[in-house]
Coordinates of C-alpha atoms and ligand atoms in Angstrom, one line a residue:
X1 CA 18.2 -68.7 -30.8
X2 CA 17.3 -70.5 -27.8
X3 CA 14.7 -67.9 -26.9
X4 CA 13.3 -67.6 -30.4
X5 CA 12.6 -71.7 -30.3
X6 CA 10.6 -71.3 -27.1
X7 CA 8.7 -68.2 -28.1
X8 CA 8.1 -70.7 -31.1
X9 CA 7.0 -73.5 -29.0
X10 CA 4.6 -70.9 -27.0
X11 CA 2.8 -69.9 -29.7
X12 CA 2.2 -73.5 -31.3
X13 CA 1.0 -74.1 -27.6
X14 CA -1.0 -71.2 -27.2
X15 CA -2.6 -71.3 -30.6
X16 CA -3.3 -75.3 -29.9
X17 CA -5.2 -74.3 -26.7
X18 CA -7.1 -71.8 -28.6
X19 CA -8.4 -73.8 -30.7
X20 CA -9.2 -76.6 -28.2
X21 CA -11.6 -73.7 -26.6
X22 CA -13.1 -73.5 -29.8
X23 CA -14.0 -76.8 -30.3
X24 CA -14.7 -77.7 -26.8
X25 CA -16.8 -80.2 -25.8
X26 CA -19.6 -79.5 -24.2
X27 CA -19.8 -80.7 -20.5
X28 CA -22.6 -81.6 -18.4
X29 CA -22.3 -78.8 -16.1
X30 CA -22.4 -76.3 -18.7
X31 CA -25.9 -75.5 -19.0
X32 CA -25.9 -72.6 -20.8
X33 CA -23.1 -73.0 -23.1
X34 CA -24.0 -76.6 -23.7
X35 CA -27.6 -74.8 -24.2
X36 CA -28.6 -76.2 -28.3
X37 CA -29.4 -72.4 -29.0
X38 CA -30.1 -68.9 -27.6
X39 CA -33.6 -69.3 -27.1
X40 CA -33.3 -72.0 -25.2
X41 CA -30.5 -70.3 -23.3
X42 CA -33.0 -67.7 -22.8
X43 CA -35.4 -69.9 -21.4
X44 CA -33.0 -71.6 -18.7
X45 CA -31.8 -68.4 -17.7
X46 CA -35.5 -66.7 -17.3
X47 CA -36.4 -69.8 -14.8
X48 CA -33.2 -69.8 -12.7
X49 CA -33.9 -66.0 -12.3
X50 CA -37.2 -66.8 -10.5
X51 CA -40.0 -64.2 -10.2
X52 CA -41.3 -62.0 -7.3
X53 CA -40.9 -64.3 -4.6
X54 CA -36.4 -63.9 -4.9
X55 CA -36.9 -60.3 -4.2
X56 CA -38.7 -60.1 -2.0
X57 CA -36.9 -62.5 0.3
X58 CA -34.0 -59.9 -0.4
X59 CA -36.1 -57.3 0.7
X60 CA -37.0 -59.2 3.9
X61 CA -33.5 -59.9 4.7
X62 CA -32.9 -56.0 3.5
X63 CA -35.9 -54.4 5.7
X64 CA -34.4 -56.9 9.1
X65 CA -31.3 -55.5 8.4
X66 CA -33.1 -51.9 8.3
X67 CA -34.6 -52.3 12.2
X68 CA -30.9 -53.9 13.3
X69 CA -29.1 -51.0 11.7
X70 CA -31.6 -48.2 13.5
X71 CA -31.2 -50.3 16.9
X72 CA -27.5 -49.4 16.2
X73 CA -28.4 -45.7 15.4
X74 CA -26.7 -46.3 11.8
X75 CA -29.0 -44.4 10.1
X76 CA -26.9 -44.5 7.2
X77 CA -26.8 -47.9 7.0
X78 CA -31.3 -48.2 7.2
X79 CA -30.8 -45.5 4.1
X80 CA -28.7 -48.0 2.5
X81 CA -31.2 -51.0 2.8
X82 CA -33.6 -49.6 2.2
X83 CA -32.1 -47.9 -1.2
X84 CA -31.6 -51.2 -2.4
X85 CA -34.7 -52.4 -1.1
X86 CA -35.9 -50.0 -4.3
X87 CA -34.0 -51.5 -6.5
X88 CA -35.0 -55.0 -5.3
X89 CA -38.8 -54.4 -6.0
X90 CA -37.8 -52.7 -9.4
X91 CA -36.1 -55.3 -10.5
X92 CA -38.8 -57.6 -9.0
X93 CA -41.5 -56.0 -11.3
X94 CA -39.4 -56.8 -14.5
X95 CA -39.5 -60.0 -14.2
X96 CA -43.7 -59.6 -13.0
X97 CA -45.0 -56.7 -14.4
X98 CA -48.4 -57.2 -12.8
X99 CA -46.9 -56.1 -9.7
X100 CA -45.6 -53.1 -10.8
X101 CA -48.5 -51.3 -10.0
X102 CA -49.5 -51.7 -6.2
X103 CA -45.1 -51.4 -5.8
X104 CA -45.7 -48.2 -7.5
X105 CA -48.7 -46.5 -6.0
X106 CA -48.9 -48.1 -2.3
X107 CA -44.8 -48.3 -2.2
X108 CA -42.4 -46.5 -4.4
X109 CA -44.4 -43.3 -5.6
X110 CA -44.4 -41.5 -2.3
X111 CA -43.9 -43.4 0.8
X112 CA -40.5 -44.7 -0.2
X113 CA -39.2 -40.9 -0.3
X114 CA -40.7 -40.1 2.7
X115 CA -39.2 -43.0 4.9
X116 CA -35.7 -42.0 2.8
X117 CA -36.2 -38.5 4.4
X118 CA -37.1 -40.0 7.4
X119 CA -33.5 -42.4 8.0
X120 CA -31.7 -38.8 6.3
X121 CA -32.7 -36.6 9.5
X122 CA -30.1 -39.0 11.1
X123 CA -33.2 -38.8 13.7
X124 CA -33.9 -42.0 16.0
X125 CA -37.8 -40.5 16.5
X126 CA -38.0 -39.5 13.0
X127 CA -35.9 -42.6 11.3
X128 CA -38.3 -45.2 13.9
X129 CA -41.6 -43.2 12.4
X130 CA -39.8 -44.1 9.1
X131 CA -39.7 -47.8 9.3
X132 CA -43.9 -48.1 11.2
X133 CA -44.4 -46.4 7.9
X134 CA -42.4 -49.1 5.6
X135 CA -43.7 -51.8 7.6
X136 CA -47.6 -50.4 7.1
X137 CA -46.8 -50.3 3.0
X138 CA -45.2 -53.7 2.6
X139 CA -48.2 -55.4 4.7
X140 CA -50.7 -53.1 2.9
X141 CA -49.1 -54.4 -0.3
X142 CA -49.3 -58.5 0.3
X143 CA -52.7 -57.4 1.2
X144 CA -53.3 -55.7 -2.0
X145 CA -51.8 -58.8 -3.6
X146 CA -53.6 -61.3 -2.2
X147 CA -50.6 -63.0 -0.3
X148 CA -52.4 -61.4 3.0
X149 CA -50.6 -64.4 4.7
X150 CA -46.9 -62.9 4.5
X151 CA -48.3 -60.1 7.0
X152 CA -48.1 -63.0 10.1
X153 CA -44.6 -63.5 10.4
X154 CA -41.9 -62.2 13.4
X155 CA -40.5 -59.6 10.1
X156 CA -43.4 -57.9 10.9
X157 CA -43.3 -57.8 14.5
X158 CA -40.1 -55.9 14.1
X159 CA -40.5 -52.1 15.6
X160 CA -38.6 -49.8 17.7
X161 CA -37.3 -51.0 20.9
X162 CA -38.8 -50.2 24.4
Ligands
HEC1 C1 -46.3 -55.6 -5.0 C2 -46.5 -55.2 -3.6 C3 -45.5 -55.6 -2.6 C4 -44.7 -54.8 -1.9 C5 -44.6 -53.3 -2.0 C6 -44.0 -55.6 -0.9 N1 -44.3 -56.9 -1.1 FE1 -43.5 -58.5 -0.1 N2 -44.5 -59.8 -1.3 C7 -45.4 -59.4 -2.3 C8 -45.8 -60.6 -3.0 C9 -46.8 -60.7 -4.2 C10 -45.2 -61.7 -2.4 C11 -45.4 -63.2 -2.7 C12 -44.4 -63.5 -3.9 C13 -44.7 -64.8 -4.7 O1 -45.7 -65.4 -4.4 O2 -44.0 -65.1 -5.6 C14 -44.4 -61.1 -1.3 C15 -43.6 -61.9 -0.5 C16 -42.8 -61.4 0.5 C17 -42.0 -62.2 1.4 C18 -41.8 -63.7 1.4 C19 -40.6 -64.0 0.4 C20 -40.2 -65.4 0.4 O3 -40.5 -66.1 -0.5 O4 -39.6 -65.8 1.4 C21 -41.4 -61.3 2.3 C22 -40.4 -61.6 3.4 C23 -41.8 -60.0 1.9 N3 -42.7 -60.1 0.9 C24 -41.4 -58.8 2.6 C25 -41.7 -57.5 2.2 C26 -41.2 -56.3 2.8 C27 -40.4 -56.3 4.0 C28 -41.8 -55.3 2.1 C29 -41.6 -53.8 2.3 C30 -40.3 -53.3 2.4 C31 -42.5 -55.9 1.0 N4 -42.5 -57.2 1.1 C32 -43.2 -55.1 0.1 C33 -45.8 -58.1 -2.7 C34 -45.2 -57.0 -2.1

Protein backbone atom coordinates (compact mmCIF):
# COMPACT_ATOMS: atom_id res chain seq x y z
CA UNK A 1 0.00 0.00 0.00
CA UNK A 2 2.78 2.11 1.08
CA UNK A 3 4.54 1.64 -2.18
CA UNK A 4 1.43 2.10 -4.33
CA UNK A 5 0.88 5.76 -2.52
CA UNK A 6 4.36 6.77 -3.52
CA UNK A 7 4.24 5.41 -7.00
CA UNK A 8 1.05 7.66 -6.75
CA UNK A 9 2.70 10.70 -5.47
CA UNK A 10 5.55 10.19 -8.39
CA UNK A 11 3.35 10.30 -10.97
CA UNK A 12 1.24 13.44 -9.74
CA UNK A 13 4.99 14.86 -9.44
CA UNK A 14 6.23 13.76 -12.62
CA UNK A 15 3.17 14.71 -14.63
CA UNK A 16 3.16 18.26 -12.64
CA UNK A 17 6.80 18.79 -14.02
CA UNK A 18 5.72 17.79 -17.35
CA UNK A 19 3.48 20.16 -17.70
CA UNK A 20 5.58 22.92 -16.12
CA UNK A 21 7.99 22.17 -19.26
CA UNK A 22 5.21 22.77 -21.36
CA UNK A 23 4.24 25.92 -20.20
CA UNK A 24 7.64 27.20 -19.41
CA UNK A 25 8.46 30.58 -19.42
CA UNK A 26 10.64 31.80 -21.61
CA UNK A 27 14.03 33.01 -20.17
CA UNK A 28 16.33 35.51 -21.31
CA UNK A 29 19.04 33.19 -22.13
CA UNK A 30 16.99 31.14 -24.27
CA UNK A 31 17.45 32.65 -27.59
CA UNK A 32 16.23 30.23 -29.72
CA UNK A 33 13.39 28.73 -27.80
CA UNK A 34 12.29 32.12 -26.54
CA UNK A 35 12.79 32.88 -30.55
CA UNK A 36 8.66 34.42 -31.50
CA UNK A 37 8.83 31.86 -34.51
CA UNK A 38 10.92 29.49 -36.75
CA UNK A 39 11.92 31.99 -39.12
CA UNK A 40 13.20 34.02 -36.87
CA UNK A 41 14.91 31.04 -35.20
CA UNK A 42 16.30 30.56 -38.50
CA UNK A 43 17.64 33.83 -38.82
CA UNK A 44 19.59 33.85 -35.31
CA UNK A 45 20.89 30.62 -35.95
CA UNK A 46 22.21 31.53 -39.74
CA UNK A 47 24.17 34.62 -38.09
CA UNK A 48 25.77 32.81 -35.11
CA UNK A 49 26.92 30.24 -37.72
CA UNK A 50 29.08 32.99 -39.43
CA UNK A 51 30.31 32.60 -43.05
CA UNK A 52 33.72 31.78 -44.67
CA UNK A 53 35.85 33.48 -42.37
CA UNK A 54 34.88 30.41 -39.11
CA UNK A 55 36.31 27.83 -41.43
CA UNK A 56 38.78 28.90 -42.41
CA UNK A 57 40.22 29.87 -39.13
CA UNK A 58 39.56 25.97 -38.51
CA UNK A 59 41.41 25.27 -41.41
CA UNK A 60 44.38 27.44 -40.24
CA UNK A 61 44.48 25.90 -36.87
CA UNK A 62 43.91 22.44 -38.98
CA UNK A 63 46.84 23.01 -41.76
CA UNK A 64 49.36 24.30 -38.30
CA UNK A 65 48.46 21.25 -36.86
CA UNK A 66 49.33 19.46 -40.35
CA UNK A 67 53.25 20.90 -40.41
CA UNK A 68 53.49 20.01 -36.35
CA UNK A 69 52.10 16.49 -37.05
CA UNK A 70 54.78 15.83 -40.12
CA UNK A 71 57.62 17.41 -37.79
CA UNK A 72 56.49 14.46 -35.61
CA UNK A 73 56.60 12.08 -38.63
CA UNK A 74 52.71 11.34 -37.78
CA UNK A 75 51.71 11.12 -41.13
CA UNK A 76 48.59 9.79 -40.09
CA UNK A 77 47.72 12.41 -38.15
CA UNK A 78 48.58 15.39 -41.38
CA UNK A 79 46.06 12.77 -43.30
CA UNK A 80 43.62 13.45 -40.58
CA UNK A 81 43.80 17.36 -40.72
CA UNK A 82 43.93 17.64 -43.59
CA UNK A 83 40.67 15.23 -44.17
CA UNK A 84 38.84 17.51 -42.18
CA UNK A 85 40.36 20.45 -43.60
CA UNK A 86 37.88 19.09 -46.63
CA UNK A 87 35.14 18.99 -44.81
CA UNK A 88 35.85 22.44 -43.31
CA UNK A 89 35.88 24.25 -46.75
CA UNK A 90 32.76 22.11 -47.81
CA UNK A 91 30.93 23.16 -45.23
CA UNK A 92 32.39 26.68 -45.70
CA UNK A 93 30.89 26.97 -49.22
CA UNK A 94 27.30 26.12 -47.90
CA UNK A 95 27.10 28.74 -46.05
CA UNK A 96 29.02 31.03 -49.22
CA UNK A 97 28.39 29.41 -52.24
CA UNK A 98 30.33 32.00 -54.24
CA UNK A 99 33.36 30.29 -52.96
CA UNK A 100 32.59 27.16 -53.97
CA UNK A 101 34.16 27.48 -57.06
CA UNK A 102 37.90 28.55 -56.76
CA UNK A 103 37.64 25.69 -53.46
CA UNK A 104 36.70 23.41 -56.12
CA UNK A 105 38.96 23.96 -59.12
CA UNK A 106 42.32 25.51 -57.43
CA UNK A 107 41.70 23.22 -54.03
CA UNK A 108 39.51 20.25 -53.75
CA UNK A 109 39.19 18.90 -57.50
CA UNK A 110 42.72 17.61 -57.74
CA UNK A 111 45.30 18.91 -55.57
CA UNK A 112 43.55 17.86 -52.34
CA UNK A 113 43.95 14.09 -53.56
CA UNK A 114 47.28 14.40 -54.49
CA UNK A 115 48.58 15.97 -51.12
CA UNK A 116 46.20 12.95 -49.43
CA UNK A 117 48.39 10.54 -51.48
CA UNK A 118 51.24 12.45 -50.60
CA UNK A 119 50.75 12.16 -46.27
CA UNK A 120 49.48 8.17 -47.35
CA UNK A 121 53.14 7.16 -48.66
CA UNK A 122 53.89 7.52 -44.83
CA UNK A 123 56.90 9.40 -46.82
CA UNK A 124 58.69 12.47 -44.92
CA UNK A 125 60.10 13.60 -48.69
CA UNK A 126 56.91 12.77 -50.26
CA UNK A 127 54.32 13.95 -47.26
CA UNK A 128 56.79 17.54 -47.01
CA UNK A 129 56.19 17.92 -51.04
CA UNK A 130 52.58 17.36 -49.97
CA UNK A 131 52.12 20.21 -47.67
CA UNK A 132 54.60 23.09 -50.30
CA UNK A 133 51.77 21.94 -52.48
CA UNK A 134 48.75 22.73 -49.90
CA UNK A 135 50.34 25.79 -48.83
CA UNK A 136 50.81 27.04 -52.85
CA UNK A 137 46.67 26.27 -53.27
CA UNK A 138 45.46 28.03 -50.14
CA UNK A 139 47.65 31.28 -50.96
CA UNK A 140 46.71 30.87 -54.72
CA UNK A 141 43.10 30.74 -53.41
CA UNK A 142 43.02 34.14 -51.14
CA UNK A 143 44.60 35.37 -54.22
CA UNK A 144 41.95 34.30 -56.37
CA UNK A 145 39.56 35.72 -53.85
CA UNK A 146 40.80 38.89 -53.45
CA UNK A 147 41.80 38.48 -49.60
CA UNK A 148 45.57 38.44 -51.19
CA UNK A 149 46.44 39.88 -47.60
CA UNK A 150 45.85 36.38 -45.68
CA UNK A 151 49.06 35.16 -47.80
CA UNK A 152 51.48 37.46 -45.28
CA UNK A 153 51.09 35.75 -42.13
CA UNK A 154 53.84 33.23 -40.06
CA UNK A 155 50.89 30.20 -41.23
CA UNK A 156 52.46 30.63 -44.33
CA UNK A 157 55.90 30.63 -43.47
CA UNK A 158 55.39 27.17 -42.16
CA UNK A 159 57.56 24.47 -44.27
CA UNK A 160 59.69 21.58 -43.60
CA UNK A 161 62.35 21.88 -41.21
CA UNK A 162 66.15 22.30 -42.00
C1 LIG B 1 37.89 29.82 -51.73
C2 LIG B 1 39.32 29.66 -51.77
C3 LIG B 1 40.08 29.43 -50.49
C4 LIG B 1 40.83 28.33 -50.20
C5 LIG B 1 40.98 27.07 -51.04
C6 LIG B 1 41.47 28.60 -48.95
N1 LIG B 1 41.09 29.82 -48.45
FE1 LIG B 1 41.62 30.61 -46.67
N2 LIG B 1 40.38 32.18 -46.98
C7 LIG B 1 39.63 32.39 -48.12
C8 LIG B 1 38.85 33.59 -47.95
C9 LIG B 1 37.87 34.16 -48.96
C10 LIG B 1 39.15 34.11 -46.68
C11 LIG B 1 38.56 35.37 -46.02
C12 LIG B 1 37.21 34.99 -45.39
C13 LIG B 1 36.31 36.14 -45.09
O1 LIG B 1 36.63 37.28 -45.43
O2 LIG B 1 35.23 35.87 -44.52
C14 LIG B 1 40.14 33.20 -46.10
C15 LIG B 1 40.70 33.35 -44.84
C16 LIG B 1 41.65 32.53 -44.30
C17 LIG B 1 42.24 32.68 -42.98
C18 LIG B 1 41.90 33.78 -41.97
C19 LIG B 1 40.70 33.30 -41.14
C20 LIG B 1 40.39 34.17 -39.96
O3 LIG B 1 39.36 34.85 -39.98
O4 LIG B 1 41.19 34.14 -39.00
C21 LIG B 1 43.12 31.67 -42.80
C22 LIG B 1 43.97 31.39 -41.58
C23 LIG B 1 43.08 30.87 -44.00
N3 LIG B 1 42.17 31.41 -44.89
C24 LIG B 1 43.83 29.73 -44.19
C25 LIG B 1 43.73 28.90 -45.29
C26 LIG B 1 44.50 27.68 -45.48
C27 LIG B 1 45.56 27.16 -44.53
C28 LIG B 1 44.08 27.13 -46.64
C29 LIG B 1 44.56 25.88 -47.31
C30 LIG B 1 44.53 24.64 -46.58
C31 LIG B 1 43.05 28.00 -47.19
N4 LIG B 1 42.88 29.06 -46.35
C32 LIG B 1 42.37 27.73 -48.36
C33 LIG B 1 39.60 31.59 -49.24
C34 LIG B 1 40.22 30.37 -49.37
Amino acid sequence: MKAIMLGFGLSVFLASTVTHADSQEKKPNDWLLGAKSDTERFESLQTYLRGFDQPMWEVGERFRAIHEALGRSNFELAAYHWEKIRVTIKNGYLKRPARRANSDAILLNATWGDVNEAFGSKNAEQAWAGFEKAKTACMACHAAESVPFMNNQALFDLSKPD
